[in-house]
Amino acid sequence: MRIGILTAGGDCPGLNAAIRAVVRCATRDGVDVLGIRNGYLGLFENDVLPLTRATVIGILPRGGTILGTSRFNPMKDENSLSTFLENWRTHRLDGLIVVGGEGSLSAARDLWHKHQLPLVAIPKTIDNDICGTDFTFGFDTAVSIVTDAIDRLHSTAESHHRVMVVEVMGRHTGWIAAYGGIAGGADVVLVPEHPFRITRVCDLLGNRKKDGRAFSIVVVAEDAHPHPDEPFLSEDQCNVLYRHNRLGGIGEALGAEIERCTGIQTRVTKLGYVQRGGSPTAYDRILATRFGLKAYEMVRAGHWGEMAALRGNRIASVPIADAVGELKRLDEEIYRIAEVFFG
Ligand code: F6P
C-alpha cells in the first residue's frame, strides 16, 4: 500500500505531530508514505518526497510543517485538476490524508464526492472553527500564547493606567478571543458572533476607572464588528479591515475610538502570526497524534470521505461533508462566561 499526506491552508502548531503519527504507524506496517509538499500544490507540481521513520525524527515539538503548505485549490480550473489527477495516478496512490482547515477540507470533500479520490481528513486550525469536532489542534497553543501576552500586558497597563487593546486571530469566529480572554482575565472581549456597542465598551472602561481600576484589557477578535446601530468605522475602513482573506486592523480603530470617547490613554497590540508559530502545547501534540492515528486507521479500513474528530474525550470519525460548508461559531455558553467578567 502507498499513501500520501499533505498539509494545506494556514499552518498551525501540531501539524508535524500528526505527520509523525501517520508515518510511524505506516512504516510499522510496511506501508509507503509519500509526503506531498505545499498542500495540494505538491501533487500539481509533482513536488513530493518519501517519508520514512528517519525523516520524522525530532519533529514532534516543532511548529509549522515539514511539508510546507499553501492555499492552492486543485479544482480551481480544469487544467489544475487534470494535472493533479494525472500525478495521483503516476504516484500510484492508494489513499491520501489531507490535513487542513475549512477551505482545504471543502476541496477534499469535492475530490471524494465528484472524483471518488480515496481520501480521509484531519482537521487543523488555530481558529477552532471546524464543525464536527469539539476541538482542532493548534487552538490550545494559540490560546496559551494569547494568555501569556495578556498576562504581560496587564503589568504594563497597570503601571501606566492605560487601556490595552489586544487584537487576536480567529477568522470569522471568536474562539481564540473568548478562551484567551477568560484565561487572561480580560475586562472586555469582543467577538464576531456579538457585534459590539462602542458606548457599552466605553462605559465599562469608564466605570472601572471611576472604581479605582484605571487600567483595562480589551480583547478584540480580528472579525469583531461594531453594532450597526453604533457604527464608528468609515466604509473605506471597513473595506480594509474586513477583507475575507486578509482580516486585521480593528484593534487600532477600536483603540483610537476608546481613547477619543473615554479620554483614557489607550495602546494597541496586534498579536498576529505569533499566535500560529512555535512549539505546540502538550495538549496539541497529543490531539494531533490521536488524529494521525485515527486517520491512518481510517485509511486501512477504507473509510474514505471521513474526517478524524474529537467528540468529548473520544476520537471518532465524521463525514468530511458534515464538517464543511458552515463554520463552528463560538459556543454561547463560553461567551457568557467571558461576559461575567466584563467591567
Ligand atoms: O485560519 C488561520 C488564520 O491564522 C486566521 O486566524 C487568520 O485570519 C488567517 O489564518 C491568516 O491567513 P494568512 O496566513 O493567509 O494571512
GROMACS .gro file of C-alpha atoms and ligand atoms in nm:
model
  359
    1MET     CA    1   0.000   0.000   0.000
    2ARG     CA    2   0.113   0.351  -0.077
    3ILE     CA    3  -0.046   0.657   0.078
    4GLY     CA    4   0.011   1.030   0.052
    5ILE     CA    5  -0.011   1.300   0.316
    6LEU     CA    6  -0.032   1.677   0.274
    7THR     CA    7  -0.082   1.981   0.496
    8ALA     CA    8  -0.287   2.263   0.341
    9GLY     CA    9  -0.411   2.611   0.438
   10GLY     CA   10  -0.266   2.823   0.719
   11ASP     CA   11  -0.009   2.637   0.927
   12CYS     CA   12  -0.058   2.570   1.297
   13PRO     CA   13   0.132   2.405   1.581
   14GLY     CA   14   0.078   2.028   1.584
   15LEU     CA   15   0.099   1.957   1.210
   16ASN     CA   16   0.433   1.780   1.250
   17ALA     CA   17   0.297   1.569   1.534
   18ALA     CA   18   0.016   1.449   1.303
   19ILE     CA   19   0.260   1.371   1.019
   20ARG     CA   20   0.487   1.182   1.257
   21ALA     CA   21   0.196   0.974   1.392
   22VAL     CA   22   0.087   0.869   1.041
   23VAL     CA   23   0.442   0.786   0.930
   24ARG     CA   24   0.522   0.588   1.244
   25CYS     CA   25   0.209   0.370   1.208
   26ALA     CA   26   0.251   0.323   0.835
   27THR     CA   27   0.619   0.228   0.845
   28ARG     CA   28   0.546  -0.020   1.123
   29ASP     CA   29   0.300  -0.190   0.882
   30GLY     CA   30   0.527  -0.170   0.576
   31VAL     CA   31   0.304   0.092   0.409
   32ASP     CA   32   0.486   0.352   0.195
   33VAL     CA   33   0.414   0.717   0.271
   34LEU     CA   34   0.462   0.994   0.018
   35GLY     CA   35   0.488   1.344   0.160
   36ILE     CA   36   0.328   1.600  -0.072
   37ARG     CA   37   0.486   1.942  -0.043
   38ASN     CA   38   0.292   2.267  -0.003
   39GLY     CA   39  -0.059   2.133   0.021
   40TYR     CA   40  -0.243   2.024  -0.291
   41LEU     CA   41   0.010   2.223  -0.494
   42GLY     CA   42   0.272   1.949  -0.447
   43LEU     CA   43   0.066   1.698  -0.640
   44PHE     CA   44   0.002   1.952  -0.913
   45GLU     CA   45   0.374   2.038  -0.939
   46ASN     CA   46   0.497   1.687  -0.866
   47ASP     CA   47   0.682   1.810  -0.562
   48VAL     CA   48   0.688   1.507  -0.333
   49LEU     CA   49   0.925   1.320  -0.103
   50PRO     CA   50   0.919   0.974   0.056
   51LEU     CA   51   0.857   0.990   0.430
   52THR     CA   52   1.035   0.730   0.639
   53ARG     CA   53   1.083   0.687   1.010
   54ALA     CA   54   1.416   0.869   0.978
   55THR     CA   55   1.256   1.176   0.816
   56VAL     CA   56   1.023   1.232   1.111
   57ILE     CA   57   1.282   1.207   1.388
   58GLY     CA   58   1.271   1.511   1.616
   59ILE     CA   59   0.971   1.682   1.453
   60LEU     CA   60   0.716   1.629   1.734
   61PRO     CA   61   0.792   1.955   1.919
   62ARG     CA   62   0.846   2.163   1.606
   63GLY     CA   63   0.595   2.427   1.495
   64GLY     CA   64   0.498   2.476   1.130
   65THR     CA   65   0.500   2.180   0.892
   66ILE     CA   66   0.796   1.992   0.747
   67LEU     CA   67   0.589   1.952   0.429
   68GLY     CA   68   0.518   2.321   0.375
   69THR     CA   69   0.170   2.446   0.297
   70SER     CA   70  -0.031   2.661   0.057
   71ARG     CA   71  -0.389   2.757  -0.016
   72PHE     CA   72  -0.377   2.612  -0.370
   73ASN     CA   73  -0.711   2.457  -0.474
   74PRO     CA   74  -0.668   2.169  -0.724
   75MET     CA   75  -1.019   2.228  -0.851
   76LYS     CA   76  -0.977   2.592  -0.935
   77ASP     CA   77  -0.976   2.510  -1.308
   78GLU     CA   78  -0.977   2.214  -1.549
   79ASN     CA   79  -0.604   2.221  -1.613
   80SER     CA   80  -0.512   2.214  -1.241
   81LEU     CA   81  -0.748   1.926  -1.181
   82SER     CA   82  -0.635   1.710  -1.471
   83THR     CA   83  -0.265   1.755  -1.385
   84PHE     CA   84  -0.343   1.679  -1.022
   85LEU     CA   85  -0.529   1.358  -1.114
   86GLU     CA   86  -0.260   1.253  -1.360
   87ASN     CA   87   0.012   1.289  -1.096
   88TRP     CA   88  -0.203   1.096  -0.848
   89ARG     CA   89  -0.203   0.806  -1.097
   90THR     CA   90   0.170   0.840  -1.167
   91HIS     CA   91   0.246   0.802  -0.798
   92ARG     CA   92   0.003   0.511  -0.768
   93LEU     CA   93  -0.153   0.646  -0.451
   94ASP     CA   94  -0.397   0.411  -0.278
   95GLY     CA   95  -0.514   0.685  -0.047
   96LEU     CA   96  -0.445   1.039   0.070
   97ILE     CA   97  -0.455   1.203   0.413
   98VAL     CA   98  -0.542   1.572   0.391
   99VAL     CA   99  -0.458   1.777   0.700
  100GLY     CA  100  -0.645   2.101   0.655
  101GLY     CA  101  -0.884   2.373   0.765
  102GLU     CA  102  -1.225   2.464   0.624
  103GLY     CA  103  -1.107   2.558   0.274
  104SER     CA  104  -0.882   2.256   0.225
  105LEU     CA  105  -1.144   2.022   0.367
  106SER     CA  106  -1.405   2.157   0.123
  107ALA     CA  107  -1.166   2.067  -0.159
  108ALA     CA  108  -1.118   1.721  -0.003
  109ARG     CA  109  -1.494   1.670   0.013
  110ASP     CA  110  -1.527   1.757  -0.357
  111LEU     CA  111  -1.233   1.539  -0.463
  112TRP     CA  112  -1.403   1.248  -0.287
  113HIS     CA  113  -1.761   1.319  -0.394
  114LYS     CA  114  -1.702   1.432  -0.751
  115HIS     CA  115  -1.392   1.233  -0.842
  116GLN     CA  116  -1.403   0.940  -0.599
  117LEU     CA  117  -1.046   1.000  -0.483
  118PRO     CA  118  -0.990   0.781  -0.178
  119LEU     CA  119  -0.901   1.027   0.093
  120VAL     CA  120  -0.954   1.096   0.461
  121ALA     CA  121  -0.907   1.418   0.653
  122ILE     CA  122  -0.756   1.555   0.973
  123PRO     CA  123  -0.890   1.893   1.092
  124LYS     CA  124  -0.639   2.158   1.197
  125THR     CA  125  -0.657   2.529   1.267
  126ILE     CA  126  -0.581   2.771   1.545
  127ASP     CA  127  -0.932   2.914   1.490
  128ASN     CA  128  -1.119   2.604   1.617
  129ASP     CA  129  -1.397   2.683   1.369
  130ILE     CA  130  -1.447   2.341   1.206
  131CYS     CA  131  -1.780   2.168   1.259
  132GLY     CA  132  -1.796   1.803   1.360
  133THR     CA  133  -1.505   1.817   1.605
  134ASP     CA  134  -1.506   1.971   1.953
  135PHE     CA  135  -1.151   2.098   1.910
  136THR     CA  136  -0.883   2.127   1.645
  137PHE     CA  137  -0.514   2.113   1.729
  138GLY     CA  138  -0.332   2.445   1.712
  139PHE     CA  139  -0.609   2.615   1.908
  140ASP     CA  140  -0.473   2.531   2.253
  141THR     CA  141  -0.129   2.664   2.160
  142ALA     CA  142  -0.276   2.987   2.021
  143VAL     CA  143  -0.482   3.035   2.338
  144SER     CA  144  -0.170   2.982   2.553
  145ILE     CA  145   0.016   3.247   2.353
  146VAL     CA  146  -0.273   3.493   2.389
  147THR     CA  147  -0.296   3.423   2.762
  148ASP     CA  148   0.075   3.480   2.810
  149ALA     CA  149   0.052   3.806   2.613
  150ILE     CA  150  -0.240   3.930   2.824
  151ASP     CA  151  -0.051   3.845   3.144
  152ARG     CA  152   0.240   4.054   3.024
  153LEU     CA  153   0.019   4.340   2.908
  154HIS     CA  154  -0.152   4.351   3.247
  155SER     CA  155   0.159   4.466   3.429
  156THR     CA  156   0.246   4.746   3.187
  157ALA     CA  157  -0.121   4.852   3.160
  158GLU     CA  158  -0.142   4.875   3.537
  159SER     CA  159   0.179   5.075   3.569
  160HIS     CA  160   0.066   5.332   3.312
  161HIS     CA  161  -0.307   5.333   3.396
  162ARG     CA  162  -0.384   5.255   3.034
  163VAL     CA  163  -0.634   5.061   2.831
  164MET     CA  164  -0.462   4.784   2.638
  165VAL     CA  165  -0.642   4.657   2.330
  166VAL     CA  166  -0.524   4.312   2.219
  167GLU     CA  167  -0.626   4.203   1.870
  168VAL     CA  168  -0.630   3.828   1.816
  169MET     CA  169  -0.692   3.597   1.521
  170GLY     CA  170  -0.983   3.357   1.477
  171ARG     CA  171  -1.108   3.444   1.130
  172HIS     CA  172  -1.491   3.469   1.146
  173THR     CA  173  -1.527   3.319   1.494
  174GLY     CA  174  -1.442   3.429   1.846
  175TRP     CA  175  -1.299   3.109   1.995
  176ILE     CA  176  -0.945   3.238   2.045
  177ALA     CA  177  -1.068   3.574   2.179
  178ALA     CA  178  -1.310   3.419   2.429
  179TYR     CA  179  -1.079   3.143   2.556
  180GLY     CA  180  -0.777   3.376   2.567
  181GLY     CA  181  -0.986   3.648   2.731
  182ILE     CA  182  -1.121   3.417   3.001
  183ALA     CA  183  -0.778   3.267   3.072
  184GLY     CA  184  -0.607   3.607   3.076
  185GLY     CA  185  -0.874   3.785   3.280
  186ALA     CA  186  -0.974   4.036   3.012
  187ASP     CA  187  -1.215   4.313   3.112
  188VAL     CA  188  -1.393   4.317   2.775
  189VAL     CA  189  -1.396   4.052   2.500
  190LEU     CA  190  -1.533   4.139   2.154
  191VAL     CA  191  -1.618   3.858   1.913
  192PRO     CA  192  -1.770   3.834   1.563
  193GLU     CA  193  -2.071   3.646   1.699
  194HIS     CA  194  -2.179   3.951   1.904
  195PRO     CA  195  -2.150   4.288   1.726
  196PHE     CA  196  -2.040   4.532   1.996
  197ARG     CA  197  -2.176   4.869   2.104
  198ILE     CA  198  -1.890   5.111   2.146
  199THR     CA  199  -2.087   5.306   2.411
  200ARG     CA  200  -2.111   4.990   2.625
  201VAL     CA  201  -1.739   4.922   2.587
  202CYS     CA  202  -1.653   5.279   2.687
  203ASP     CA  203  -1.899   5.272   2.979
  204LEU     CA  204  -1.739   4.954   3.112
  205LEU     CA  205  -1.393   5.106   3.089
  206GLY     CA  206  -1.504   5.441   3.232
  207ASN     CA  207  -1.672   5.269   3.527
  208ARG     CA  208  -1.361   5.068   3.600
  209LYS     CA  209  -1.166   5.393   3.616
  210LYS     CA  210  -1.424   5.551   3.849
  211ASP     CA  211  -1.399   5.243   4.073
  212GLY     CA  212  -1.025   5.295   4.102
  213ARG     CA  213  -0.919   5.042   3.842
  214ALA     CA  214  -0.758   5.276   3.594
  215PHE     CA  215  -0.621   5.007   3.364
  216SER     CA  216  -0.813   4.763   3.146
  217ILE     CA  217  -0.755   4.484   2.897
  218VAL     CA  218  -0.980   4.465   2.592
  219VAL     CA  219  -0.950   4.155   2.371
  220VAL     CA  220  -1.089   4.201   2.021
  221ALA     CA  221  -1.120   3.927   1.759
  222GLU     CA  222  -0.999   4.028   1.414
  223ASP     CA  223  -1.350   3.998   1.266
  224ALA     CA  224  -1.544   4.162   1.551
  225HIS     CA  225  -1.780   4.430   1.412
  226PRO     CA  226  -1.937   4.737   1.568
  227HIS     CA  227  -2.314   4.706   1.607
  228PRO     CA  228  -2.492   4.866   1.308
  229ASP     CA  229  -2.676   5.100   1.550
  230GLU     CA  230  -2.344   5.245   1.664
  231PRO     CA  231  -2.111   5.250   1.364
  232PHE     CA  232  -1.782   5.434   1.401
  233LEU     CA  233  -1.588   5.299   1.104
  234SER     CA  234  -1.599   5.456   0.759
  235GLU     CA  235  -1.685   5.245   0.456
  236ASP     CA  236  -1.323   5.267   0.343
  237GLN     CA  237  -1.201   5.146   0.681
  238CYS     CA  238  -1.442   4.852   0.670
  239ASN     CA  239  -1.317   4.755   0.324
  240VAL     CA  240  -0.962   4.738   0.454
  241LEU     CA  241  -1.027   4.576   0.795
  242TYR     CA  242  -1.269   4.305   0.688
  243ARG     CA  243  -1.123   4.157   0.369
  244HIS     CA  244  -1.213   3.787   0.377
  245ASN     CA  245  -0.858   3.670   0.308
  246ARG     CA  246  -0.682   3.944   0.499
  247LEU     CA  247  -0.857   4.030   0.822
  248GLY     CA  248  -0.688   4.256   1.075
  249GLY     CA  249  -0.670   4.612   1.199
  250ILE     CA  250  -0.990   4.651   1.401
  251GLY     CA  251  -0.774   4.677   1.715
  252GLU     CA  252  -0.616   5.008   1.603
  253ALA     CA  253  -0.951   5.159   1.501
  254LEU     CA  254  -1.111   5.046   1.827
  255GLY     CA  255  -0.822   5.177   2.037
  256ALA     CA  256  -0.849   5.520   1.875
  257GLU     CA  257  -1.224   5.533   1.937
  258ILE     CA  258  -1.188   5.423   2.300
  259GLU     CA  259  -0.928   5.693   2.365
  260ARG     CA  260  -1.143   5.955   2.192
  261CYS     CA  261  -1.456   5.864   2.391
  262THR     CA  262  -1.310   5.792   2.735
  263GLY     CA  263  -1.003   6.013   2.739
  264ILE     CA  264  -0.806   5.718   2.881
  265GLN     CA  265  -0.466   5.662   2.721
  266THR     CA  266  -0.501   5.354   2.503
  267ARG     CA  267  -0.242   5.131   2.337
  268VAL     CA  268  -0.293   4.850   2.088
  269THR     CA  269  -0.114   4.517   2.041
  270LYS     CA  270  -0.191   4.305   1.737
  271LEU     CA  271  -0.064   3.956   1.816
  272GLY     CA  272  -0.085   3.841   1.453
  273TYR     CA  273   0.118   3.543   1.335
  274VAL     CA  274   0.289   3.497   1.671
  275GLN     CA  275  -0.029   3.305   1.759
  276ARG     CA  276   0.039   3.050   1.487
  277GLY     CA  277   0.409   2.998   1.539
  278GLY     CA  278   0.632   2.797   1.766
  279SER     CA  279   0.616   2.471   1.951
  280PRO     CA  280   0.275   2.307   2.016
  281THR     CA  281   0.148   2.264   2.371
  282ALA     CA  282   0.135   1.912   2.514
  283TYR     CA  283  -0.242   1.912   2.455
  284ASP     CA  284  -0.199   1.992   2.084
  285ARG     CA  285   0.078   1.734   2.040
  286ILE     CA  286  -0.146   1.469   2.189
  287LEU     CA  287  -0.458   1.569   1.994
  288ALA     CA  288  -0.260   1.581   1.667
  289THR     CA  289  -0.109   1.242   1.743
  290ARG     CA  290  -0.452   1.092   1.816
  291PHE     CA  291  -0.592   1.239   1.492
  292GLY     CA  292  -0.294   1.099   1.299
  293LEU     CA  293  -0.350   0.751   1.438
  294LYS     CA  294  -0.722   0.769   1.365
  295ALA     CA  295  -0.666   0.887   1.008
  296TYR     CA  296  -0.428   0.601   0.943
  297GLU     CA  297  -0.679   0.356   1.089
  298MET     CA  298  -0.949   0.502   0.859
  299VAL     CA  299  -0.721   0.459   0.557
  300ARG     CA  300  -0.656   0.094   0.647
  301ALA     CA  301  -1.028   0.034   0.690
  302GLY     CA  302  -1.114   0.215   0.365
  303HIS     CA  303  -1.335   0.469   0.541
  304TRP     CA  304  -1.296   0.723   0.262
  305GLY     CA  305  -1.455   1.066   0.278
  306GLU     CA  306  -1.432   1.068   0.658
  307MET     CA  307  -1.256   1.308   0.897
  308ALA     CA  308  -1.100   1.233   1.235
  309ALA     CA  309  -1.283   1.424   1.506
  310LEU     CA  310  -1.278   1.483   1.881
  311ARG     CA  311  -1.614   1.411   2.043
  312GLY     CA  312  -1.598   1.463   2.416
  313ASN     CA  313  -1.284   1.274   2.516
  314ARG     CA  314  -1.306   1.021   2.235
  315ILE     CA  315  -1.166   1.026   1.884
  316ALA     CA  316  -1.436   0.949   1.629
  317SER     CA  317  -1.486   0.993   1.257
  318VAL     CA  318  -1.745   1.205   1.079
  319PRO     CA  319  -1.816   1.256   0.706
  320ILE     CA  320  -1.600   1.540   0.572
  321ALA     CA  321  -1.919   1.678   0.417
  322ASP     CA  322  -2.060   1.736   0.769
  323ALA     CA  323  -1.755   1.936   0.871
  324VAL     CA  324  -1.756   2.194   0.592
  325GLY     CA  325  -1.997   2.448   0.444
  326GLU     CA  326  -2.069   2.610   0.776
  327LEU     CA  327  -1.834   2.742   1.042
  328LYS     CA  328  -1.849   2.631   1.403
  329ARG     CA  329  -1.942   2.952   1.581
  330LEU     CA  330  -1.829   3.032   1.934
  331ASP     CA  331  -2.024   2.836   2.193
  332GLU     CA  332  -2.270   3.077   2.353
  333GLU     CA  333  -2.200   2.932   2.696
  334ILE     CA  334  -1.831   3.023   2.663
  335TYR     CA  335  -1.919   3.378   2.562
  336ARG     CA  336  -2.146   3.410   2.866
  337ILE     CA  337  -1.857   3.302   3.090
  338ALA     CA  338  -1.633   3.572   2.941
  339GLU     CA  339  -1.912   3.825   2.985
  340VAL     CA  340  -1.942   3.758   3.361
  341PHE     CA  341  -1.601   3.926   3.398
  342PHE     CA  342  -1.668   4.235   3.183
  343GLY     CA  343  -1.604   4.564   3.357
  344F6P     O1  344  -0.709   3.035   0.974
  344F6P     C1  345  -0.597   3.063   1.050
  344F6P     C2  346  -0.561   3.207   1.036
  344F6P     O2  347  -0.442   3.229   1.110
  344F6P     C3  348  -0.669   3.306   1.075
  344F6P     O3  349  -0.681   3.319   1.214
  344F6P     C4  350  -0.623   3.430   1.002
  344F6P     O4  351  -0.728   3.518   0.975
  344F6P     C5  352  -0.568   3.373   0.876
  344F6P     O5  353  -0.532   3.239   0.902
  344F6P     C6  354  -0.449   3.443   0.817
  344F6P     O6  355  -0.421   3.382   0.697
  344F6P     P1  356  -0.293   3.406   0.606
  344F6P     O7  357  -0.186   3.313   0.656
  344F6P     O8  358  -0.338   3.368   0.469
  344F6P     O9  359  -0.254   3.550   0.620
   0.00000   0.00000   0.00000
